Amino acid sequence: MPLSIYNTLNRRLEPLRPRDPKRVTFYTCGPTVYDDAHIGNFRSFLAADVLRRFIESPLCELEGSGPGPRSVVHVMNITDVGHMTDDDQADGGGEDKMAVAGRRLLEQKKSGKLPPGVELDPNSPYDIARFYTMRFLDDAKKLGLKVAIEHDKDASLMPRATANVPGMIALIGKLIERGHAYVVGPAGARVVYFHVPSFEGYGALSGNTLDALREGAGGRVGTENQSGKKHPADFLLWKEDSTHIMKWDSPWGAGYPGWHIECSVMSAARLCGSGSVLSPAQLVQMQVPDAQPIIDIHSGGEDNIFPHHECEIAQSCCAFNASHSGPYAGMWFHPRFLFVEGAKMSKSKGNFFTARQLYLPAPEGKGIAPAAIRLELIRTHYRSNANFTEQGLKDSARMVERWRRFMDTAGKGSTSSDAAARGACREAIAAAMHDDLNIAGVLGELNGWLGRVDAPGPEDAELLREIDAVLGVLELEQAKSAQTDIGVFIGCEADPAVLAKLNERVEAKKAKDFARSDAIRNDLAAMGYQIKDVAGGKVEVRRG
RNA sequence: GGCCGCGUGCCCGAGUGGUCUAAGGGAACGGAUUGCAAACCCGUUUGUCGGCGGUUCGAAUCCGCCCGCGGCCUCCA
């Protein structure tokens, strides 16, 4: 059975049919870098990462193509332009996000809360964006996002919006030329709009056709603030604004681009060339035959379906397809939202977590192993609302520990388990993945098999490694640990006060004064440290 | 109001018409082990599958309606 994925575009499960099965092109809408990415962002990015890893895996079979090797060119953009809204009515305060982030960073700088070694001017939007981009890349690599790991060798895989403004200007010009966009307003306050009625396919992805939008009772396509637009649904491509915090020169005056145009440019620029990045001039030249996708897979959070992806389709097809129509992406992949402890994440409820708040060691974070975070975020089917819980995180952490023990044991063993059982397990896992990425099914098969293998050997380890190349869990770094003669500190420092207590406890135990040793354990618990005796006469110490 | 996704035990979740008296992982309980714990190991416990109706010899699985939760309808992963 070949790989099938739920395609948002056609609302059904469809086999993935890339144009070139040896080189699958994949674009993911990445983060906006005015703050640290939270675990909800990462759930979506990780789902895309698992999909690309599976396509690259020998376990994967694609319709109409032979076995691998196969590669995926996966591009994830970094949106480092702050203000991208069209009408100020959409955003209550209408304030630029980069400006807000700047104020926040300025406060942190004053109170000395910025990490050491960070040189940054809170008044510079470029500095703010660079700061959060760097942090995002750290987080992404910690959680095993392959695109971020590859980015170290090929920076073009994670293009920055600010570096692609010339391409956007070129594309906007092309859209005007082809009759899909128009300029309104006097010099000094010019605006370029995409004319939505000029694209017949509008609404195909989201169901929000122009008719539906007009009828929508809760819709916000009002008449106010629409002056100059030919149609209420027309959206911004360029806004002339010489006072804006980030601005570029253009044929329509100094200003900034609309939100949607960057993805049309960055996806085509990196994925439509043969390994190189297309220049603005090449983008203007580029033409794709009708009914042929421009890229194979496009992913993003479910909230991006409309308007962002709908508008992206309109722009890309009108700019690149021969007769201004086409699917743009063959497969649209949209993971659903993440809940935390049964509720929507919100800062006021106290259930809002950035990735680094979880994986950083105490006291900045909770010292949770990245592998546990990753597994917890990927194990709920991507098309369900997942619920991120402390209990679930513990479950995931235990599963990872079990797999690691299996690997350790297998590394020491010389003979492997029953080959037929191993083959059946591999096949069942592949079947589960081919069916719209059924990871829970994979875990069921995997854990069942693991439990039945008493003495794993090299071939067993090899199978687990092959599966983990898709899940991407075991390769992640383990919680930072520090060893001393007596303790193994996981996710925390070897505090001298704690070491003194541990030594005291060893003496007490040696003297068989168990009342005292228990009291010391309680003391440590009161200080926030959990301890347990482990192999080798050492004590494992965890914070929290 | 429109379009879309989801709904299985205490929790996470597998299951896509018969082998389902429903996988697997946790949790709880009991045992083994331990100075006591932790970890590991063994065993036990928990469900008729959101509701109602239909199709069928047979439905968690297909269809219809309803209920609940969630997303979008121009900030949002």
Coordinates of C-alpha atoms (C1' of nucleotides) in Angstrom, one line a residue:
Chain A
M1 CA 0.0 0.0 0.0
P2 CA 1.5 3.3 -1.0
L3 CA 1.6 6.4 1.3
S4 CA -1.7 8.2 1.6
I5 CA -2.2 11.5 3.3
Y6 CA -5.4 13.5 4.0
N7 CA -5.3 16.3 1.4
T8 CA -7.1 19.4 2.7
L9 CA -7.5 20.5 -0.9
N10 CA -9.8 17.6 -1.8
R11 CA -10.9 16.6 1.7
R12 CA -10.0 13.0 1.3
L13 CA -7.2 10.6 1.8
E14 CA -5.0 10.6 -1.3
P15 CA -1.9 8.8 -2.4
L16 CA 1.1 11.1 -2.5
R17 CA 2.2 11.5 -6.1
P18 CA 5.2 13.8 -6.3
R19 CA 6.3 15.0 -9.8
D20 CA 9.7 13.5 -9.2
P21 CA 9.6 10.7 -6.6
K22 CA 13.4 10.9 -6.2
R23 CA 13.2 14.5 -5.2
V24 CA 10.0 15.5 -3.4
T25 CA 9.5 19.2 -2.8
F26 CA 8.0 20.2 0.5
Y27 CA 7.3 23.7 1.9
T28 CA 6.3 24.4 5.5
C29 CA 5.1 27.8 6.8
G30 CA 7.5 28.5 9.5
P31 CA 7.5 30.7 12.5
T32 CA 7.2 34.5 12.8
V33 CA 10.1 35.4 14.9
Y34 CA 8.9 38.1 17.3
D35 CA 8.8 35.7 20.3
D36 CA 9.9 32.1 21.2
A37 CA 8.0 29.4 19.5
H38 CA 5.6 27.5 21.7
I39 CA 4.9 23.8 21.8
G40 CA 1.8 24.3 19.7
N41 CA 4.0 25.7 16.9
F42 CA 6.3 22.7 17.3
R43 CA 3.6 20.1 17.2
S44 CA 2.8 21.4 13.7
F45 CA 6.4 21.6 12.6
L46 CA 7.2 18.2 14.0
A47 CA 4.3 16.6 12.2
A48 CA 5.7 17.9 9.0
D49 CA 9.2 16.7 10.0
V50 CA 7.8 13.1 10.6
L51 CA 6.2 13.2 7.2
R52 CA 9.4 14.2 5.4
R53 CA 11.4 11.6 7.4
F54 CA 9.0 8.9 6.4
I55 CA 9.1 9.8 2.8
E56 CA 12.9 9.5 3.0
S57 CA 12.7 6.2 4.9
P58 CA 13.2 2.8 3.2
L59 CA 10.0 1.8 4.9
C60 CA 8.0 4.2 2.6
E61 CA 6.5 3.3 -0.7
L62 CA 5.1 5.9 -3.1
E63 CA 2.5 5.2 -5.7
G64 CA 3.9 4.6 -9.1
S65 CA 7.5 4.8 -8.0
G66 CA 10.1 2.2 -7.2
P67 CA 12.0 1.9 -4.0
G68 CA 14.3 4.6 -2.8
P69 CA 16.7 6.2 -2.3
R70 CA 14.5 9.2 -2.2
S71 CA 15.2 12.7 -1.0
V72 CA 12.9 15.4 0.2
V73 CA 13.8 19.1 -0.3
H74 CA 12.2 20.6 2.7
V75 CA 12.0 24.3 3.0
M76 CA 10.7 26.2 6.0
N77 CA 10.6 30.0 5.9
I78 CA 11.4 32.4 8.7
T79 CA 9.0 35.3 8.8
D80 CA 11.0 38.1 10.2
V81 CA 8.9 41.0 9.0
G82 CA 6.8 42.3 11.8
H83 CA 3.8 44.0 10.4
M84 CA 1.9 42.0 7.9
T85 CA -1.7 42.8 8.4
D86 CA -3.8 44.4 5.8
D87 CA -6.5 46.4 7.4
D88 CA -5.9 47.8 10.9
Q89 CA -9.4 46.8 11.8
A90 CA -8.2 43.2 11.9
D91 CA -5.9 43.8 14.7
G92 CA -7.4 45.7 17.6
G93 CA -4.4 47.7 18.5
G94 CA -2.9 47.5 15.1
E95 CA 0.6 47.6 16.6
D96 CA 3.6 46.2 15.0
K97 CA 4.6 43.0 16.6
M98 CA 8.3 43.7 16.2
A99 CA 7.8 47.0 18.1
V100 CA 6.0 45.1 20.9
A101 CA 8.8 42.5 21.0
G102 CA 11.3 45.3 21.2
R103 CA 9.7 46.8 24.3
R104 CA 9.7 43.4 25.9
L105 CA 13.4 42.8 25.1
L106 CA 14.3 46.3 26.4
E107 CA 12.7 45.4 29.8
Q108 CA 14.6 42.1 29.9
K109 CA 17.8 43.9 29.0
K110 CA 17.3 46.5 31.8
S111 CA 16.5 43.8 34.4
G112 CA 19.5 41.7 33.2
K113 CA 17.4 38.8 32.1
L114 CA 18.8 38.5 28.7
P115 CA 21.1 35.5 28.3
P116 CA 24.8 36.4 28.6
G117 CA 26.7 37.2 25.5
V118 CA 23.6 38.6 23.7
E119 CA 24.3 41.9 22.0
L120 CA 21.1 43.4 20.8
D121 CA 19.6 46.7 20.1
P122 CA 15.9 46.5 21.2
N123 CA 15.1 49.3 18.9
S124 CA 16.3 47.4 15.8
P125 CA 13.6 45.1 14.4
Y126 CA 16.4 43.3 12.5
D127 CA 18.2 42.6 15.8
I128 CA 15.0 41.4 17.4
A129 CA 14.3 39.0 14.5
R130 CA 17.9 37.7 14.5
F131 CA 17.7 37.1 18.2
Y132 CA 14.5 35.0 18.0
T133 CA 15.6 33.3 14.8
M134 CA 18.7 32.1 16.6
R135 CA 16.6 30.8 19.5
F136 CA 14.1 29.1 17.1
L137 CA 17.0 27.3 15.4
D138 CA 18.3 26.1 18.8
D139 CA 14.9 24.8 19.8
A140 CA 14.2 23.2 16.4
K141 CA 17.6 21.4 16.5
K142 CA 17.0 20.2 20.0
L143 CA 13.7 18.7 19.0
G144 CA 15.2 17.1 15.9
L145 CA 13.6 19.2 13.1
K146 CA 15.7 17.9 10.2
V147 CA 15.2 21.1 8.2
A148 CA 16.9 23.1 10.9
I149 CA 19.8 20.6 11.2
E150 CA 20.3 20.8 7.4
H151 CA 20.1 24.6 7.6
D152 CA 23.6 24.7 9.1
K153 CA 24.9 23.4 5.8
D154 CA 22.5 25.0 3.5
A155 CA 21.0 28.2 4.8
S156 CA 18.8 28.5 1.7
L157 CA 16.5 25.8 3.2
M158 CA 15.2 28.3 5.7
P159 CA 14.8 31.5 3.8
R160 CA 14.2 34.8 5.6
A161 CA 11.4 37.0 4.4
T162 CA 13.5 40.1 4.8
A163 CA 16.1 38.7 2.4
N164 CA 13.4 38.0 -0.3
V165 CA 11.8 41.4 -0.7
P166 CA 13.3 41.9 -4.2
G167 CA 11.6 38.6 -5.2
M168 CA 8.3 39.8 -3.8
I169 CA 8.6 43.1 -5.6
A170 CA 9.3 41.2 -8.9
L171 CA 6.3 38.9 -8.3
I172 CA 4.0 41.7 -7.5
G173 CA 5.0 43.4 -10.7
K174 CA 4.3 40.2 -12.6
L175 CA 0.9 39.9 -11.0
I176 CA 0.1 43.5 -12.0
E177 CA 1.3 42.8 -15.5
R178 CA -0.9 39.7 -15.8
G179 CA -3.9 41.6 -14.6
H180 CA -4.3 40.1 -11.2
A181 CA -3.2 43.1 -9.1
Y182 CA -3.7 46.8 -9.1
V183 CA -2.4 49.9 -7.5
V184 CA -4.6 52.5 -5.7
G185 CA -4.0 55.7 -3.8
P186 CA -1.8 58.8 -4.3
A187 CA 2.0 58.7 -4.3
G188 CA 3.0 58.6 -0.6
A189 CA 0.1 56.3 0.3
R190 CA 0.0 53.8 -2.5
V191 CA -1.3 50.3 -1.9
V192 CA -1.1 47.2 -4.2
Y193 CA -4.0 44.8 -3.9
F194 CA -4.4 41.3 -5.3
H195 CA -7.7 41.2 -7.1
V196 CA -9.4 38.1 -5.9
P197 CA -12.2 37.8 -8.5
S198 CA -9.5 37.5 -11.1
F199 CA -8.6 34.0 -9.8
E200 CA -11.3 31.5 -10.5
G201 CA -10.0 28.9 -8.1
Y202 CA -10.3 31.1 -5.0
G203 CA -11.9 29.2 -2.1
A204 CA -11.0 25.7 -3.4
L205 CA -8.9 25.0 -0.3
S206 CA -10.9 26.5 2.5
G207 CA -14.4 26.4 1.1
N208 CA -14.4 30.2 1.5
T209 CA -15.4 31.0 -2.0
L210 CA -16.4 34.6 -2.7
D211 CA -20.0 33.6 -2.5
A212 CA -19.5 31.9 0.8
L213 CA -17.6 34.9 2.1
R214 CA -20.3 37.3 1.2
E215 CA -22.9 35.1 2.9
G216 CA -20.9 34.5 6.0
A217 CA -22.7 36.0 9.0
G218 CA -19.6 36.1 11.2
G219 CA -17.4 37.2 8.4
R220 CA -15.3 40.3 8.8
V221 CA -15.3 41.3 5.2
G222 CA -17.0 44.5 5.9
T223 CA -17.2 47.7 3.9
E224 CA -15.4 49.9 6.3
N225 CA -11.7 50.4 5.8
Q226 CA -12.0 49.0 2.3
S227 CA -11.6 52.3 0.5
G228 CA -9.8 51.8 -2.8
K229 CA -10.4 48.0 -3.0
K230 CA -12.2 46.8 -6.1
H231 CA -13.6 43.9 -4.1
P232 CA -13.9 43.5 -0.3
A233 CA -11.9 40.2 -0.4
D234 CA -8.9 41.7 -2.2
F235 CA -5.8 41.5 -0.1
L236 CA -2.7 43.5 0.3
L237 CA 0.5 42.8 -1.7
W238 CA 2.4 46.0 -0.9
K239 CA 1.8 49.0 1.3
E240 CA 3.7 52.3 0.8
D241 CA 4.5 53.6 4.3
S242 CA 7.7 55.6 4.7
T243 CA 7.2 55.7 8.5
H244 CA 7.2 52.0 9.0
I245 CA 9.6 50.3 11.3
M246 CA 10.9 48.0 8.4
K247 CA 10.7 49.4 4.9
W248 CA 12.1 48.8 1.4
D249 CA 12.1 50.7 -1.8
S250 CA 9.7 49.6 -4.6
P251 CA 8.1 50.8 -7.8
W252 CA 5.1 51.7 -5.5
G253 CA 7.2 53.7 -3.0
A254 CA 9.0 52.7 0.1
G255 CA 7.0 50.4 2.3
Y256 CA 6.5 46.8 3.2
P257 CA 5.0 43.6 1.6
G258 CA 1.8 41.9 2.4
W259 CA 1.9 38.8 4.5
H260 CA 1.0 36.2 1.9
I261 CA 3.4 37.1 -0.9
E262 CA 6.5 36.0 0.9
C263 CA 5.6 32.3 0.8
S264 CA 4.7 32.4 -2.9
V265 CA 8.2 33.7 -3.5
M266 CA 10.2 31.6 -1.1
S267 CA 8.6 28.3 -2.0
A268 CA 9.1 28.8 -5.8
A269 CA 12.5 30.3 -5.4
R270 CA 14.1 27.4 -3.5
L271 CA 12.0 24.5 -4.8
C272 CA 11.6 25.2 -8.5
G273 CA 15.2 25.6 -9.3
S274 CA 17.4 22.5 -9.5
G275 CA 19.1 23.0 -6.2
S276 CA 19.8 26.7 -6.6
V277 CA 17.7 29.7 -5.5
L278 CA 15.9 31.4 -8.4
S279 CA 16.6 35.1 -8.7
P280 CA 13.8 37.7 -9.0
A281 CA 14.4 37.8 -12.7
Q282 CA 14.1 34.1 -13.0
L283 CA 10.9 34.1 -10.9
V284 CA 9.4 36.6 -13.4
Q285 CA 10.4 34.2 -16.3
M286 CA 9.2 31.1 -14.6
Q287 CA 6.2 29.4 -16.0
V288 CA 4.6 26.1 -15.0
P289 CA 2.3 24.1 -17.3
D290 CA -1.4 24.0 -16.4
A291 CA -2.7 21.4 -14.0
Q292 CA 0.9 20.7 -12.8
P293 CA 1.7 21.4 -9.2
I294 CA 4.4 24.0 -8.6
I295 CA 5.4 22.1 -5.4
D296 CA 4.5 18.7 -4.1
I297 CA 3.6 19.2 -0.5
H298 CA 2.7 22.3 1.5
S299 CA 2.1 22.3 5.3
G300 CA 1.1 24.7 8.0
G301 CA -1.1 25.0 11.0
E302 CA -4.9 24.6 10.5
D303 CA -5.4 28.3 11.1
N304 CA -3.3 29.0 8.0
I305 CA -5.8 27.3 5.7
F306 CA -7.7 30.6 5.4
P307 CA -6.7 33.2 4.5
H308 CA -3.0 32.6 4.2
H309 CA -2.9 29.4 2.1
E310 CA -5.9 30.4 0.0
C311 CA -4.2 33.7 -0.9
E312 CA -0.9 32.0 -1.5
I313 CA -2.6 29.7 -4.0
A314 CA -4.1 32.6 -5.8
Q315 CA -0.8 34.5 -6.0
S316 CA 1.3 31.5 -7.1
C317 CA -1.1 30.2 -9.7
C318 CA -1.7 33.6 -11.2
A319 CA 2.0 34.3 -11.3
F320 CA 3.3 31.0 -12.5
N321 CA 0.7 28.8 -14.1
A322 CA 0.4 29.2 -17.9
S323 CA -3.3 30.0 -17.8
H324 CA -3.4 31.3 -14.3
S325 CA -4.9 28.2 -12.7
G326 CA -3.5 25.2 -11.1
P327 CA -3.2 23.4 -7.8
Y328 CA 0.0 25.1 -6.6
A329 CA 0.7 22.3 -4.2
G330 CA -0.4 18.7 -4.9
M331 CA -0.8 17.9 -1.3
W332 CA -2.0 20.2 1.5
F333 CA -1.0 18.9 5.0
H334 CA -2.6 20.7 8.0
P335 CA -2.0 19.5 11.5
R336 CA -4.6 20.5 14.1
F337 CA -4.2 22.5 17.3
L338 CA -2.6 21.4 20.6
F339 CA -4.3 21.7 23.9
V340 CA -2.5 21.8 27.2
E341 CA -4.0 20.0 30.2
G342 CA -7.4 19.9 28.5
A343 CA -7.6 23.6 27.7
K344 CA -6.5 26.0 25.0
M345 CA -3.1 27.3 25.7
S346 CA -3.1 30.7 27.3
K347 CA -0.7 32.7 29.3
S348 CA -3.4 33.7 31.9
K349 CA -4.3 30.0 32.5
G350 CA -0.7 29.2 33.2
N351 CA -0.7 26.4 30.6
F352 CA 1.4 28.2 28.0
F353 CA 4.8 26.7 27.3
T354 CA 7.6 27.5 24.9
A355 CA 9.8 24.6 23.9
R356 CA 12.7 26.0 25.9
Q357 CA 10.7 26.4 29.0
L358 CA 10.4 22.7 29.0
Y359 CA 13.8 21.4 27.9
L360 CA 16.1 24.0 29.5
P361 CA 17.6 22.8 32.8
A362 CA 16.3 24.3 36.0
P363 CA 15.9 27.0 37.0
E364 CA 15.1 28.5 33.6
G365 CA 13.2 25.4 32.5
K366 CA 11.9 22.1 33.6
G367 CA 14.8 20.0 32.4
I368 CA 12.6 17.7 30.4
A369 CA 14.4 15.4 27.9
P370 CA 13.9 16.7 24.3
A371 CA 13.1 13.1 23.3
A372 CA 10.2 13.0 25.6
I373 CA 8.9 16.3 24.4
R374 CA 9.2 15.2 20.8
L375 CA 7.5 11.9 21.3
E376 CA 4.7 13.5 23.3
L377 CA 4.1 16.0 20.5
I378 CA 4.1 13.6 17.6
R379 CA 2.2 10.6 19.1
T380 CA -1.3 12.0 18.8
H381 CA -2.6 11.8 15.2
Y382 CA -1.9 15.1 13.5
R383 CA -5.5 15.5 12.5
S384 CA -6.8 15.4 16.0
N385 CA -6.6 18.1 18.7
A386 CA -3.8 16.7 20.9
N387 CA -3.8 17.2 24.6
F388 CA -0.3 17.9 26.0
T389 CA -0.3 16.9 29.7
E390 CA 2.3 16.3 32.4
Q391 CA 1.1 12.7 32.6
G392 CA 1.5 12.2 28.9
L393 CA 5.0 13.6 29.1
K394 CA 5.9 11.1 31.8
D395 CA 4.4 8.3 29.7
S396 CA 6.5 9.4 26.7
A397 CA 9.6 9.8 28.8
R398 CA 9.2 6.2 30.1
M399 CA 8.7 4.9 26.6
V400 CA 11.9 6.6 25.5
E401 CA 13.8 5.2 28.4
R402 CA 12.5 1.7 27.6
W403 CA 13.7 2.0 23.9
R404 CA 17.1 3.3 25.1
R405 CA 17.5 0.3 27.4
F406 CA 16.5 -2.0 24.5
M407 CA 19.2 -0.4 22.4
D408 CA 21.8 -0.7 25.1
T409 CA 21.0 -4.4 25.6
A410 CA 20.9 -5.0 21.9
G411 CA 24.3 -3.4 21.5
K412 CA 25.8 -6.0 23.9
G413 CA 23.9 -9.0 22.5
S414 CA 25.3 -11.0 19.6
T415 CA 22.3 -13.0 18.4
S416 CA 19.1 -11.4 17.3
S417 CA 15.5 -12.4 17.9
D418 CA 13.2 -14.3 15.6
A419 CA 13.6 -12.9 12.1
A420 CA 10.0 -13.6 11.1
A421 CA 8.5 -11.7 14.0
R422 CA 10.9 -8.9 13.3
G423 CA 9.8 -8.8 9.7
A424 CA 6.1 -8.8 10.6
C425 CA 6.7 -6.0 13.0
R426 CA 8.5 -3.9 10.3
E427 CA 5.7 -4.6 7.9
A428 CA 2.9 -3.7 10.3
I429 CA 4.7 -0.4 11.2
A430 CA 5.2 0.5 7.6
A431 CA 1.5 -0.2 6.9
A432 CA 0.5 2.1 9.8
M433 CA 2.6 4.9 8.6
H434 CA 1.4 4.6 5.0
D435 CA -2.1 5.1 6.3
D436 CA -2.1 8.8 6.9
L437 CA 0.8 8.7 9.4
N438 CA -0.7 6.5 12.1
I439 CA 2.0 6.9 14.7
A440 CA -0.1 5.5 17.6
G441 CA -0.4 2.4 15.5
V442 CA 3.3 2.4 15.0
L443 CA 3.9 2.7 18.8
G444 CA 1.4 -0.2 19.4
E445 CA 3.3 -2.5 17.1
L446 CA 6.7 -1.4 18.2
N447 CA 6.0 -1.7 21.9
G448 CA 4.3 -5.0 21.4
W449 CA 7.3 -6.4 19.6
L450 CA 9.8 -4.9 22.0
G451 CA 8.0 -6.6 24.9
R452 CA 8.2 -10.0 23.2
V453 CA 12.0 -9.8 22.5
D454 CA 13.8 -11.1 25.5
A455 CA 17.4 -10.8 24.4
P456 CA 17.8 -8.3 21.6
G457 CA 20.7 -8.4 19.2
P458 CA 22.2 -6.4 16.4
E459 CA 19.4 -6.9 13.9
D460 CA 16.8 -5.9 16.5
A461 CA 18.7 -2.7 17.1
E462 CA 18.9 -2.1 13.4
L463 CA 15.1 -2.3 13.1
L464 CA 14.5 0.0 16.0
R465 CA 17.0 2.4 14.5
E466 CA 15.2 2.3 11.1
I467 CA 11.9 3.1 12.8
D468 CA 13.5 5.8 14.9
A469 CA 14.9 7.5 11.8
V470 CA 11.3 8.3 11.2
L471 CA 10.2 9.1 14.7
G472 CA 13.4 11.0 15.4
V473 CA 13.4 10.4 19.1
L474 CA 16.5 8.3 20.1
E475 CA 18.9 10.4 18.2
L476 CA 18.1 13.4 20.4
E477 CA 20.4 14.4 23.1
Q478 CA 19.5 13.1 26.5
A479 CA 18.7 15.5 29.4
K480 CA 21.9 17.2 30.3
S481 CA 23.5 15.2 33.1
A482 CA 26.5 15.8 35.2
Q483 CA 28.3 12.9 37.0
T484 CA 30.2 13.1 40.2
D485 CA 31.7 10.3 42.2
I486 CA 28.4 9.9 44.0
G487 CA 25.6 11.4 42.0
V488 CA 24.2 11.6 38.5
F489 CA 22.5 14.9 38.1
I490 CA 19.8 15.0 35.4
G491 CA 18.6 18.4 34.3
C492 CA 20.3 20.2 37.2
E493 CA 23.7 21.2 38.4
A494 CA 25.7 19.3 41.0
D495 CA 25.0 21.7 43.8
P496 CA 27.6 21.5 46.7
A497 CA 24.8 21.6 49.3
V498 CA 23.2 18.6 47.6
L499 CA 26.5 16.7 47.3
A500 CA 27.1 17.3 51.0
K501 CA 23.7 15.7 51.8
L502 CA 24.4 12.8 49.5
N503 CA 27.7 12.1 51.2
E504 CA 26.0 12.3 54.6
R505 CA 23.4 9.8 53.4
V506 CA 26.1 7.4 52.2
E507 CA 27.7 7.5 55.6
A508 CA 24.3 7.0 57.3
K509 CA 23.6 4.0 55.1
K510 CA 27.0 2.5 55.7
A511 CA 26.3 2.8 59.5
K512 CA 22.8 1.3 58.8
D513 CA 21.3 4.4 60.3
F514 CA 18.3 4.2 57.9
A515 CA 16.2 6.7 59.8
R516 CA 18.8 9.3 59.2
S517 CA 19.2 8.4 55.5
D518 CA 15.5 8.6 55.0
A519 CA 15.4 12.0 56.7
I520 CA 18.1 13.2 54.3
R521 CA 16.1 12.1 51.4
N522 CA 13.1 14.1 52.8
D523 CA 15.4 17.1 53.2
L524 CA 16.4 16.9 49.6
A525 CA 12.8 16.5 48.5
A526 CA 12.0 19.7 50.5
M527 CA 14.8 21.4 48.5
G528 CA 13.2 20.3 45.3
Y529 CA 15.4 17.3 44.5
Q530 CA 14.1 13.8 43.8
I531 CA 16.7 11.1 44.3
K532 CA 16.9 7.4 43.7
D533 CA 19.6 4.8 44.1
V534 CA 20.7 3.4 40.7
A535 CA 23.2 0.8 39.5
G536 CA 26.9 1.4 40.4
G537 CA 26.1 2.7 43.9
K538 CA 25.3 6.1 42.5
V539 CA 22.4 8.3 43.2
E540 CA 20.3 9.8 40.5
V541 CA 19.2 13.4 41.2
R542 CA 16.4 15.2 39.4
R543 CA 15.0 18.6 40.0
G544 CA 11.2 18.9 40.5
Chain B
rG1 C1' -25.0 31.5 9.3
rG2 C1' -21.1 29.0 5.9
rC3 C1' -16.8 25.5 5.2
rC4 C1' -13.7 21.9 7.7
rG5 C1' -11.7 18.3 11.6
rC6 C1' -12.4 15.2 15.8
rG7 C1' -15.5 12.1 19.7
rU8 C1' -13.1 4.3 21.9
rG9 C1' -11.8 2.4 29.3
rC10 C1' -9.1 6.7 34.8
rC11 C1' -5.5 9.0 30.9
rC12 C1' -2.8 8.7 25.8
rG13 C1' -4.5 6.0 22.0
rA14 C1' -4.9 1.1 18.0
rG15 C1' -9.1 -0.5 15.3
rU16 C1' -11.5 1.3 8.2
rG17 C1' -17.9 -4.7 7.9
rG18 C1' -17.1 -11.0 10.7
rU19 C1' -10.5 -13.6 14.0
rC20 C1' -13.3 -7.2 18.7
rU21 C1' -15.9 -11.0 24.8
rA22 C1' -11.5 -4.2 21.3
rA23 C1' -3.9 -3.7 20.4
rG24 C1' 0.0 -1.1 22.8
rG25 C1' 1.6 2.5 26.4
rG26 C1' 0.5 4.7 31.2
rA27 C1' -2.4 4.6 35.9
rA28 C1' -4.4 1.7 40.0
rC29 C1' -4.0 -2.8 42.8
rG30 C1' -1.3 -7.5 44.2
rG31 C1' 3.3 -10.3 44.1
rA32 C1' 8.9 -10.6 43.4
rU33 C1' 13.0 -7.5 44.5
rU34 C1' 14.9 -3.5 48.0
rG35 C1' 17.1 -1.6 54.9
rC36 C1' 12.8 1.6 53.0
rA37 C1' 12.1 3.6 48.2
rA38 C1' 13.1 4.0 42.8
rA39 C1' 13.9 1.0 38.5
rC40 C1' 13.3 -3.8 36.4
rC41 C1' 10.1 -8.4 36.3
rC42 C1' 5.3 -11.3 37.0
rG43 C1' 0.0 -11.0 37.6
rU44 C1' -4.8 -8.6 38.1
rU45 C1' -8.4 -4.5 37.3
rU46 C1' -11.1 -0.7 34.2
rG47 C1' -14.7 -0.2 28.3
rU48 C1' -19.9 -2.5 23.9
rC49 C1' -17.0 2.0 21.2
rG50 C1' -20.9 10.4 22.1
rG51 C1' -26.7 9.7 21.2
rC52 C1' -30.7 7.9 18.1
rG53 C1' -32.2 5.6 13.7
rG54 C1' -31.0 3.0 9.1
rU55 C1' -28.2 -0.5 5.6
rU56 C1' -26.5 -5.7 6.4
rC57 C1' -26.9 -12.6 8.0
rG58 C1' -23.3 -9.5 10.8
rA59 C1' -21.1 -2.4 12.5
rA60 C1' -16.7 0.8 16.8
rU61 C1' -16.1 0.2 11.5
rC62 C1' -21.0 2.2 6.0
rC63 C1' -25.4 5.9 5.7
rG64 C1' -28.7 9.8 8.0
rC65 C1' -30.0 13.0 11.8
rC66 C1' -28.7 14.9 16.6
rC67 C1' -25.2 16.2 20.6
rG68 C1' -20.3 17.7 22.4
rC69 C1' -15.3 19.6 21.4
rG70 C1' -12.1 22.3 18.1
rG71 C1' -10.4 25.4 13.6
rC72 C1' -11.3 29.1 9.8
rC73 C1' -14.7 33.0 7.8
rU74 C1' -8.8 38.7 6.6
rC75 C1' -3.4 38.8 13.7
rC76 C1' -2.7 33.5 14.7
rA77 C1' 1.0 26.7 14.2

